[in-house]
Amino acid sequence: MVKIDLKNLKVEARKEIKKTDNLKDLDEIFKKYLGKKGEITRIFNSLKKLSPKERKKLGEGANLVKREVEEMTKERAKELQEELRKQKIEKEKIDVTRPGKKLEIGHLHPLTLVQREVEEIFQSMGFSVIIGPEIETEWYNFDALNIPKDHPARDMWDTFWLRNNQKIPNPKSQIPNKSQILNFKSQKLLLRTHTSPLQVRYMEKHQPPLRIIVPGRCFRHEATDASHEIQFYQLEGLVVDKDISGANFKAIIEEFLKRFFKTDIEIRLRPSFFPFTEPSFEIDIRRKKGKWVETMGAGMVHPKVFEAAGLNPKNWQGFAFGAGLDRLAMLKYKINDIRLFYSSDLRFLKQF
Ligand code: DAH
């Protein structure tokens, strides 16, 4: 007769059941003992070959082991299920006190920031913000601003001319009369070299008193370097009323520069020349007794410009100014190369 060590069987089963760490293995172990061909099942199957006495003894013993294996399996299954449940909870737990993930969000370009800031300051002083076309006619960009063809002053602006064969009516008037029709010229188109054309465009349509600023992109056909770009931004200003003087200009521009640079600054006006202003001056600023730096051109609106816009220069006075927005931004943020603004270099852009 085969000696069957029930005690050892039970010890082995218990060890294996305890060691399992998942329900699938547990199922396998259960089958190993109590499946169709399981070790304990085999004992039951062999009982019929035994004598009644032996059968009773082994049967009872095997039954006990069977119940115990069943019991242990059930127990272990419960434990494993509980572990699974805990793991699941742990995995799905949300710690609401943890700081959120920081999303990278975009931001405005430094020139846009500066433009908005400048607009806000001037708006608070009663100026309207006006925009105009980047493709201009020769008339608005030059002639109407008292810069006739072949005038040496045109050399101040290296111009991108457009190759156009279009005939554009002389835009002095929207609805031309007969003599104006005879006067129609083929207008050459160009990329505006400054924002000054908007002085004329605006005064044609709006009766003074008026106060406007015109931020916008301009273009010049020149070699680029740290302080020159073929595209850049300007800020034009125009104030027209019955009684406007250079003193009004100085007060307004001083207020603007102080608010923009957020420090006390000194300003100085130097005589200069622009065809569309008389007298003309250049405005320099300095901070903390430092070096004088040029910030903008300005002057009293030239009578020819009023005339070009259809206003009687005897009735109106005004001042105008033109500043480089890039230049203002460079001074404010101590940037030494204008080309950085147009470089799309994130190392530069992310600083704003
Ligand atoms: N348009 C001039 C330029 O681009 C700047 C300027 C100077 C504008 C004097 C003005 C002004 O309105 O009065 O160089």
Tab-separated table of C-alpha atoms and ligand atoms in Angstrom:
chain	number	residue	atom	x	y	z
A	1	MET	CA	0.000	0.000	0.000
A	2	VAL	CA	1.214	3.460	-0.830
A	3	LYS	CA	1.795	5.441	2.238
A	4	ILE	CA	0.153	8.769	1.855
A	5	ASP	CA	1.498	11.567	3.939
A	6	LEU	CA	-1.597	13.692	4.419
A	7	LYS	CA	0.137	15.912	6.888
A	8	ASN	CA	2.866	16.774	4.442
A	9	LEU	CA	0.293	17.355	1.704
A	10	LYS	CA	-1.482	19.841	3.889
A	11	VAL	CA	1.740	21.652	4.812
A	12	GLU	CA	2.748	21.877	1.138
A	13	ALA	CA	-0.656	23.169	0.128
A	14	ARG	CA	-0.659	25.792	2.844
A	15	LYS	CA	2.822	26.990	1.825
A	16	GLU	CA	1.836	27.327	-1.799
A	17	ILE	CA	-1.436	29.052	-1.051
A	18	LYS	CA	0.248	31.537	1.212
A	19	LYS	CA	2.916	32.284	-1.353
A	20	THR	CA	0.605	33.119	-4.249
A	21	ASP	CA	0.167	36.737	-5.034
A	22	ASN	CA	-2.588	36.526	-7.595
A	23	LEU	CA	-5.927	34.880	-8.073
A	24	LYS	CA	-4.970	33.044	-11.215
A	25	ASP	CA	-2.123	31.183	-9.547
A	26	LEU	CA	-4.364	30.494	-6.592
A	27	ASP	CA	-6.841	28.850	-8.923
A	28	GLU	CA	-4.049	26.698	-10.371
A	29	ILE	CA	-2.979	25.589	-6.911
A	30	PHE	CA	-6.547	24.725	-5.994
A	31	LYS	CA	-6.817	22.624	-9.105
A	32	LYS	CA	-3.501	20.958	-8.331
A	33	TYR	CA	-5.047	19.580	-5.151
A	34	LEU	CA	-8.748	19.427	-5.764
A	35	GLY	CA	-9.178	19.512	-9.536
A	36	LYS	CA	-10.283	16.458	-11.491
A	37	LYS	CA	-6.773	15.117	-11.419
A	38	GLY	CA	-5.798	16.870	-8.206
A	39	GLU	CA	-3.719	15.199	-5.594
A	40	ILE	CA	-6.523	14.982	-3.043
A	41	THR	CA	-9.048	13.950	-5.660
A	42	ARG	CA	-6.717	11.156	-6.593
A	43	ILE	CA	-6.720	9.989	-2.986
A	44	PHE	CA	-10.519	9.853	-2.998
A	45	ASN	CA	-10.465	7.909	-6.238
A	46	SER	CA	-8.097	5.391	-4.776
A	47	LEU	CA	-10.255	4.719	-1.722
A	48	LYS	CA	-12.321	2.027	-3.325
A	49	LYS	CA	-9.255	-0.142	-3.629
A	50	LEU	CA	-8.683	-0.077	0.085
A	51	SER	CA	-9.993	-2.223	2.854
A	52	PRO	CA	-12.975	-0.689	4.700
A	53	LYS	CA	-10.821	0.120	7.685
A	54	GLU	CA	-8.132	1.819	5.716
A	55	ARG	CA	-10.725	3.510	3.544
A	56	LYS	CA	-12.377	5.031	6.586
A	57	LYS	CA	-9.147	6.259	8.048
A	58	LEU	CA	-7.733	7.703	4.851
A	59	GLY	CA	-11.133	8.977	3.769
A	60	GLU	CA	-11.633	10.934	6.923
A	61	GLY	CA	-8.096	12.294	6.807
A	62	ALA	CA	-8.398	13.281	3.164
A	63	ASN	CA	-11.729	14.908	3.820
A	64	LEU	CA	-10.192	17.000	6.536
A	65	VAL	CA	-7.334	18.084	4.304
A	66	LYS	CA	-9.802	18.821	1.516
A	67	ARG	CA	-11.853	21.090	3.767
A	68	GLU	CA	-8.763	22.809	4.994
A	69	VAL	CA	-7.424	23.418	1.476
A	70	GLU	CA	-10.814	24.786	0.483
A	71	GLU	CA	-10.877	26.977	3.537
A	72	MET	CA	-7.331	28.271	3.005
A	73	THR	CA	-8.014	28.961	-0.675
A	74	LYS	CA	-11.161	30.906	0.173
A	75	GLU	CA	-9.280	32.891	2.771
A	76	ARG	CA	-6.368	33.665	0.476
A	77	ALA	CA	-8.759	34.651	-2.313
A	78	LYS	CA	-10.398	37.126	0.016
A	79	GLU	CA	-7.046	38.575	0.972
A	80	LEU	CA	-5.953	38.883	-2.642
A	81	GLN	CA	-9.218	40.526	-3.620
A	82	GLU	CA	-8.836	42.982	-0.800
A	83	GLU	CA	-5.289	43.738	-1.916
A	84	LEU	CA	-6.478	44.306	-5.470
A	85	ARG	CA	-9.158	46.641	-4.233
A	86	LYS	CA	-6.622	48.635	-2.232
A	87	GLN	CA	-4.260	48.844	-5.162
A	88	LYS	CA	-7.038	50.065	-7.379
A	89	ILE	CA	-8.036	52.729	-4.885
A	90	GLU	CA	-4.422	53.790	-4.517
A	91	LYS	CA	-4.038	54.056	-8.257
A	92	GLU	CA	-7.200	56.003	-8.763
A	93	LYS	CA	-6.801	58.277	-5.807
A	94	ILE	CA	-6.648	61.969	-6.642
A	95	ASP	CA	-4.716	64.120	-4.254
A	96	VAL	CA	-6.588	67.348	-4.496
A	97	THR	CA	-3.947	69.146	-2.473
A	98	ARG	CA	-1.225	68.582	-5.070
A	99	PRO	CA	-0.292	71.601	-7.157
A	100	GLY	CA	-1.747	71.520	-10.668
A	101	LYS	CA	0.251	70.869	-13.788
A	102	LYS	CA	1.465	74.138	-15.243
A	103	LEU	CA	0.356	74.531	-18.828
A	104	GLU	CA	2.641	76.474	-21.049
A	105	ILE	CA	0.650	79.331	-22.431
A	106	GLY	CA	1.678	81.758	-25.114
A	107	HIS	CA	2.264	85.419	-24.541
A	108	LEU	CA	2.435	88.627	-26.462
A	109	HIS	CA	5.396	89.696	-28.516
A	110	PRO	CA	7.446	92.450	-26.827
A	111	LEU	CA	6.545	94.885	-29.600
A	112	THR	CA	2.853	94.176	-29.105
A	113	LEU	CA	3.248	94.770	-25.379
A	114	VAL	CA	4.977	98.071	-26.020
A	115	GLN	CA	2.415	99.106	-28.617
A	116	ARG	CA	-0.450	98.389	-26.244
A	117	GLU	CA	1.210	100.250	-23.431
A	118	VAL	CA	1.857	103.277	-25.621
A	119	GLU	CA	-1.731	103.218	-26.879
A	120	GLU	CA	-3.043	103.126	-23.342
A	121	ILE	CA	-0.995	106.111	-22.256
A	122	PHE	CA	-2.073	108.222	-25.214
A	123	GLN	CA	-5.689	107.122	-24.960
A	124	SER	CA	-5.707	108.300	-21.371
A	125	MET	CA	-4.649	111.715	-22.714
A	126	GLY	CA	-7.548	111.848	-25.149
A	127	PHE	CA	-5.889	110.464	-28.286
A	128	SER	CA	-7.645	108.107	-30.687
A	129	VAL	CA	-5.745	105.149	-32.109
A	130	ILE	CA	-5.881	105.043	-35.898
A	131	ILE	CA	-4.507	102.506	-38.319
A	132	GLY	CA	-3.893	102.695	-42.052
A	133	PRO	CA	-2.637	100.745	-45.054
A	134	GLU	CA	0.877	99.369	-45.269
A	135	ILE	CA	0.773	99.634	-49.057
A	136	GLU	CA	0.633	103.329	-49.800
A	137	THR	CA	0.494	105.566	-52.819
A	138	GLU	CA	3.344	107.852	-53.707
A	139	TRP	CA	0.985	110.724	-53.027
A	140	TYR	CA	0.300	109.991	-49.380
A	141	ASN	CA	3.743	108.734	-48.533
A	142	PHE	CA	5.581	111.623	-50.181
A	143	ASP	CA	3.876	114.373	-52.223
A	144	ALA	CA	1.143	115.215	-49.726
A	145	LEU	CA	3.808	115.461	-47.044
A	146	ASN	CA	5.611	118.138	-48.980
A	147	ILE	CA	8.183	115.780	-50.426
A	148	PRO	CA	7.766	116.255	-54.184
A	149	LYS	CA	9.422	114.059	-56.787
A	150	ASP	CA	13.099	114.760	-57.324
A	151	HIS	CA	13.253	116.581	-54.014
A	152	PRO	CA	16.480	115.600	-52.279
A	153	ALA	CA	14.526	114.955	-49.062
A	154	ARG	CA	13.166	111.768	-50.630
A	155	ASP	CA	16.582	110.290	-50.094
A	156	MET	CA	15.762	110.229	-46.387
A	157	TRP	CA	13.552	107.238	-47.117
A	158	ASP	CA	14.887	104.278	-49.077
A	159	THR	CA	11.739	102.936	-50.556
A	160	PHE	CA	10.379	99.580	-51.664
A	161	TRP	CA	8.420	100.452	-54.779
A	162	LEU	CA	5.802	98.023	-56.003
A	163	ARG	CA	5.762	97.009	-59.622
A	164	ASN	CA	2.229	98.013	-60.437
A	165	ASN	CA	0.594	99.074	-63.634
A	166	GLN	CA	-2.664	99.906	-61.975
A	167	LYS	CA	-4.006	103.381	-62.434
A	168	ILE	CA	-4.997	104.733	-59.072
A	169	PRO	CA	-6.824	108.028	-59.122
A	170	ASN	CA	-5.254	110.936	-57.381
A	171	PRO	CA	-6.827	110.336	-54.014
A	172	LYS	CA	-7.240	113.964	-53.009
A	173	SER	CA	-10.939	113.494	-53.360
A	174	GLN	CA	-13.206	110.475	-53.109
A	175	ILE	CA	-15.610	111.697	-55.784
A	176	PRO	CA	-13.521	113.528	-58.342
A	177	ASN	CA	-14.894	116.411	-60.378
A	178	LYS	CA	-14.152	116.967	-64.071
A	179	SER	CA	-10.918	118.867	-63.638
A	180	GLN	CA	-9.707	116.315	-61.138
A	181	ILE	CA	-10.436	113.552	-63.585
A	182	LEU	CA	-8.152	115.319	-66.026
A	183	ASN	CA	-5.614	115.423	-63.242
A	184	PHE	CA	-5.708	111.709	-62.576
A	185	LYS	CA	-2.244	110.410	-62.360
A	186	SER	CA	-1.019	106.931	-62.361
A	187	GLN	CA	-0.110	106.551	-58.735
A	188	LYS	CA	2.892	104.478	-57.999
A	189	LEU	CA	2.485	102.129	-55.058
A	190	LEU	CA	5.052	101.499	-52.375
A	191	LEU	CA	5.441	99.979	-48.937
A	192	ARG	CA	5.009	102.936	-46.635
A	193	THR	CA	8.312	104.191	-45.318
A	194	HIS	CA	6.695	105.875	-42.320
A	195	THR	CA	3.317	106.336	-40.638
A	196	SER	CA	3.138	110.026	-41.551
A	197	PRO	CA	0.793	109.402	-44.542
A	198	LEU	CA	-1.955	108.861	-41.979
A	199	GLN	CA	-1.736	112.532	-41.020
A	200	VAL	CA	-3.127	113.468	-44.417
A	201	ARG	CA	-5.482	110.532	-44.719
A	202	TYR	CA	-7.031	111.364	-41.338
A	203	MET	CA	-7.297	115.125	-41.803
A	204	GLU	CA	-9.016	114.622	-45.158
A	205	LYS	CA	-11.870	112.885	-43.420
A	206	HIS	CA	-11.933	114.535	-40.009
A	207	GLN	CA	-12.354	118.151	-39.161
A	208	PRO	CA	-10.057	119.375	-36.338
A	209	PRO	CA	-9.743	119.616	-33.392
A	210	LEU	CA	-8.142	116.205	-33.423
A	211	ARG	CA	-5.673	114.087	-31.508
A	212	ILE	CA	-4.518	110.806	-32.942
A	213	ILE	CA	-1.739	108.309	-32.739
A	214	VAL	CA	-0.996	105.826	-35.503
A	215	PRO	CA	0.978	102.722	-34.629
A	216	GLY	CA	2.019	100.631	-37.591
A	217	ARG	CA	4.528	98.706	-39.602
A	218	CYS	CA	6.841	100.514	-41.994
A	219	PHE	CA	9.408	99.351	-44.501
A	220	ARG	CA	12.714	100.634	-45.772
A	221	HIS	CA	14.949	99.338	-48.476
A	222	GLU	CA	18.179	99.348	-46.548
A	223	ALA	CA	20.868	97.047	-45.303
A	224	THR	CA	20.060	95.603	-41.883
A	225	ASP	CA	22.236	95.983	-38.836
A	226	ALA	CA	21.752	96.196	-35.077
A	227	SER	CA	19.684	99.377	-35.384
A	228	HIS	CA	18.139	99.012	-38.871
A	229	GLU	CA	15.592	96.542	-40.128
A	230	ILE	CA	13.766	96.513	-43.439
A	231	GLN	CA	10.546	96.342	-41.432
A	232	PHE	CA	9.940	98.123	-38.165
A	233	TYR	CA	7.159	99.811	-36.245
A	234	GLN	CA	6.485	103.495	-35.932
A	235	LEU	CA	4.192	105.565	-33.853
A	236	GLU	CA	2.880	108.699	-35.464
A	237	GLY	CA	1.181	111.406	-33.438
A	238	LEU	CA	-0.878	114.343	-34.608
A	239	VAL	CA	-2.631	117.086	-32.669
A	240	VAL	CA	-4.481	119.835	-34.498
A	241	ASP	CA	-6.482	122.674	-33.013
A	242	LYS	CA	-6.905	126.448	-33.194
A	243	ASP	CA	-4.121	127.266	-30.875
A	244	ILE	CA	-1.440	124.637	-30.574
A	245	SER	CA	2.171	125.396	-29.827
A	246	GLY	CA	5.475	123.663	-29.355
A	247	ALA	CA	4.926	124.022	-25.611
A	248	ASN	CA	1.834	121.794	-25.829
A	249	PHE	CA	3.911	119.268	-27.674
A	250	LYS	CA	6.676	119.303	-25.117
A	251	ALA	CA	4.235	118.836	-22.230
A	252	ILE	CA	2.450	115.915	-23.825
A	253	ILE	CA	5.562	114.132	-24.988
A	254	GLU	CA	7.254	114.585	-21.617
A	255	GLU	CA	4.233	113.104	-19.867
A	256	PHE	CA	4.173	110.200	-22.280
A	257	LEU	CA	7.890	109.417	-21.921
A	258	LYS	CA	7.762	109.603	-18.138
A	259	ARG	CA	4.861	107.215	-17.989
A	260	PHE	CA	6.354	104.882	-20.552
A	261	PHE	CA	9.805	104.652	-18.977
A	262	LYS	CA	8.345	104.844	-15.454
A	263	THR	CA	11.169	107.059	-14.218
A	264	ASP	CA	11.971	110.702	-14.206
A	265	ILE	CA	13.556	111.541	-17.516
A	266	GLU	CA	14.933	114.687	-19.033
A	267	ILE	CA	14.026	115.622	-22.543
A	268	ARG	CA	15.694	117.977	-24.960
A	269	LEU	CA	14.559	119.346	-28.305
A	270	ARG	CA	17.135	119.802	-31.027
A	271	PRO	CA	16.484	121.649	-34.285
A	272	SER	CA	16.141	119.261	-37.193
A	273	PHE	CA	14.588	119.026	-40.632
A	274	PHE	CA	11.549	117.220	-41.939
A	275	PRO	CA	9.707	118.400	-45.052
A	276	PHE	CA	6.316	118.049	-43.353
A	277	THR	CA	7.050	120.119	-40.272
A	278	GLU	CA	8.249	123.658	-39.726
A	279	PRO	CA	9.995	124.120	-37.427
A	280	SER	CA	11.214	120.557	-36.975
A	281	PHE	CA	13.006	119.030	-34.075
A	282	GLU	CA	14.522	115.865	-32.781
A	283	ILE	CA	13.669	114.725	-29.248
A	284	ASP	CA	16.426	113.277	-27.101
A	285	ILE	CA	15.925	111.767	-23.684
A	286	ARG	CA	18.234	110.856	-20.891
A	287	ARG	CA	17.782	108.956	-17.676
A	288	LYS	CA	19.715	109.570	-14.495
A	289	LYS	CA	22.142	112.013	-16.081
A	290	GLY	CA	23.169	109.321	-18.551
A	291	LYS	CA	23.786	109.653	-22.268
A	292	TRP	CA	21.328	111.598	-24.438
A	293	VAL	CA	19.547	109.252	-26.842
A	294	GLU	CA	17.436	110.167	-29.829
A	295	THR	CA	13.834	108.969	-29.530
A	296	MET	CA	11.740	110.685	-32.175
A	297	GLY	CA	11.285	113.370	-34.783
A	298	ALA	CA	8.648	116.026	-34.436
A	299	GLY	CA	7.574	119.499	-35.400
A	300	MET	CA	4.771	121.908	-36.144
A	301	VAL	CA	2.613	120.719	-39.022
A	302	HIS	CA	3.712	122.370	-42.276
A	303	PRO	CA	1.085	124.538	-44.028
A	304	LYS	CA	1.554	122.458	-47.191
A	305	VAL	CA	0.404	119.357	-45.302
A	306	PHE	CA	-2.796	121.079	-44.144
A	307	GLU	CA	-3.389	122.137	-47.733
A	308	ALA	CA	-2.824	118.646	-49.082
A	309	ALA	CA	-5.486	117.414	-46.659
A	310	GLY	CA	-7.892	120.151	-47.711
A	311	LEU	CA	-7.593	122.284	-44.574
A	312	ASN	CA	-6.854	125.982	-44.546
A	313	PRO	CA	-3.494	126.458	-42.807
A	314	LYS	CA	-4.626	129.907	-41.676
A	315	ASN	CA	-7.276	128.306	-39.494
A	316	TRP	CA	-5.319	125.510	-37.891
A	317	GLN	CA	-2.161	124.772	-36.026
A	318	GLY	CA	-0.770	121.449	-34.980
A	319	PHE	CA	2.158	119.355	-34.048
A	320	ALA	CA	3.192	115.928	-35.219
A	321	PHE	CA	5.719	113.403	-34.098
A	322	GLY	CA	7.083	110.097	-35.265
A	323	ALA	CA	8.815	107.603	-33.010
A	324	GLY	CA	10.169	104.154	-33.639
A	325	LEU	CA	8.245	101.659	-31.526
A	326	ASP	CA	11.115	99.212	-31.840
A	327	ARG	CA	13.429	101.923	-30.634
A	328	LEU	CA	11.228	102.715	-27.635
A	329	ALA	CA	11.079	99.006	-26.806
A	330	MET	CA	14.857	98.702	-27.137
A	331	LEU	CA	15.435	101.621	-24.805
A	332	LYS	CA	12.918	100.388	-22.286
A	333	TYR	CA	14.122	96.786	-22.153
A	334	LYS	CA	17.798	97.501	-22.943
A	335	ILE	CA	17.809	95.459	-26.117
A	336	ASN	CA	20.776	96.163	-28.310
A	337	ASP	CA	19.742	94.618	-31.615
A	338	ILE	CA	16.505	95.443	-33.442
A	339	ARG	CA	16.784	92.216	-35.451
A	340	LEU	CA	15.958	90.184	-32.327
A	341	PHE	CA	12.328	91.327	-32.581
A	342	TYR	CA	11.950	89.600	-35.925
A	343	SER	CA	14.162	86.584	-35.278
A	344	SER	CA	11.512	84.293	-33.717
A	345	ASP	CA	14.206	83.257	-31.262
A	346	LEU	CA	12.372	81.787	-28.286
A	347	ARG	CA	15.304	82.386	-25.951
A	348	PHE	CA	14.701	86.078	-26.590
A	349	LEU	CA	10.905	86.063	-26.784
A	350	LYS	CA	10.372	84.031	-23.614
A	351	GLN	CA	11.854	86.805	-21.533
A	352	PHE	CA	8.769	88.972	-21.950
B	1	DAH	N1	8.131	110.313	-40.571
B	1	DAH	C1	9.426	110.591	-40.005
B	1	DAH	C2	10.360	109.460	-40.296
B	1	DAH	O1	9.947	108.404	-40.613
B	1	DAH	C3	9.330	110.790	-38.517
B	1	DAH	C4	8.630	112.063	-38.168
B	1	DAH	C5	9.348	113.193	-37.960
B	1	DAH	C6	7.258	112.087	-38.094
B	1	DAH	C7	8.718	114.386	-37.647
B	1	DAH	C8	6.617	113.277	-37.757
B	1	DAH	C9	7.361	114.416	-37.551
B	1	DAH	O2	5.280	113.343	-37.651
B	1	DAH	O3	6.726	115.575	-37.232
B	1	DAH	O4	11.538	109.629	-40.211
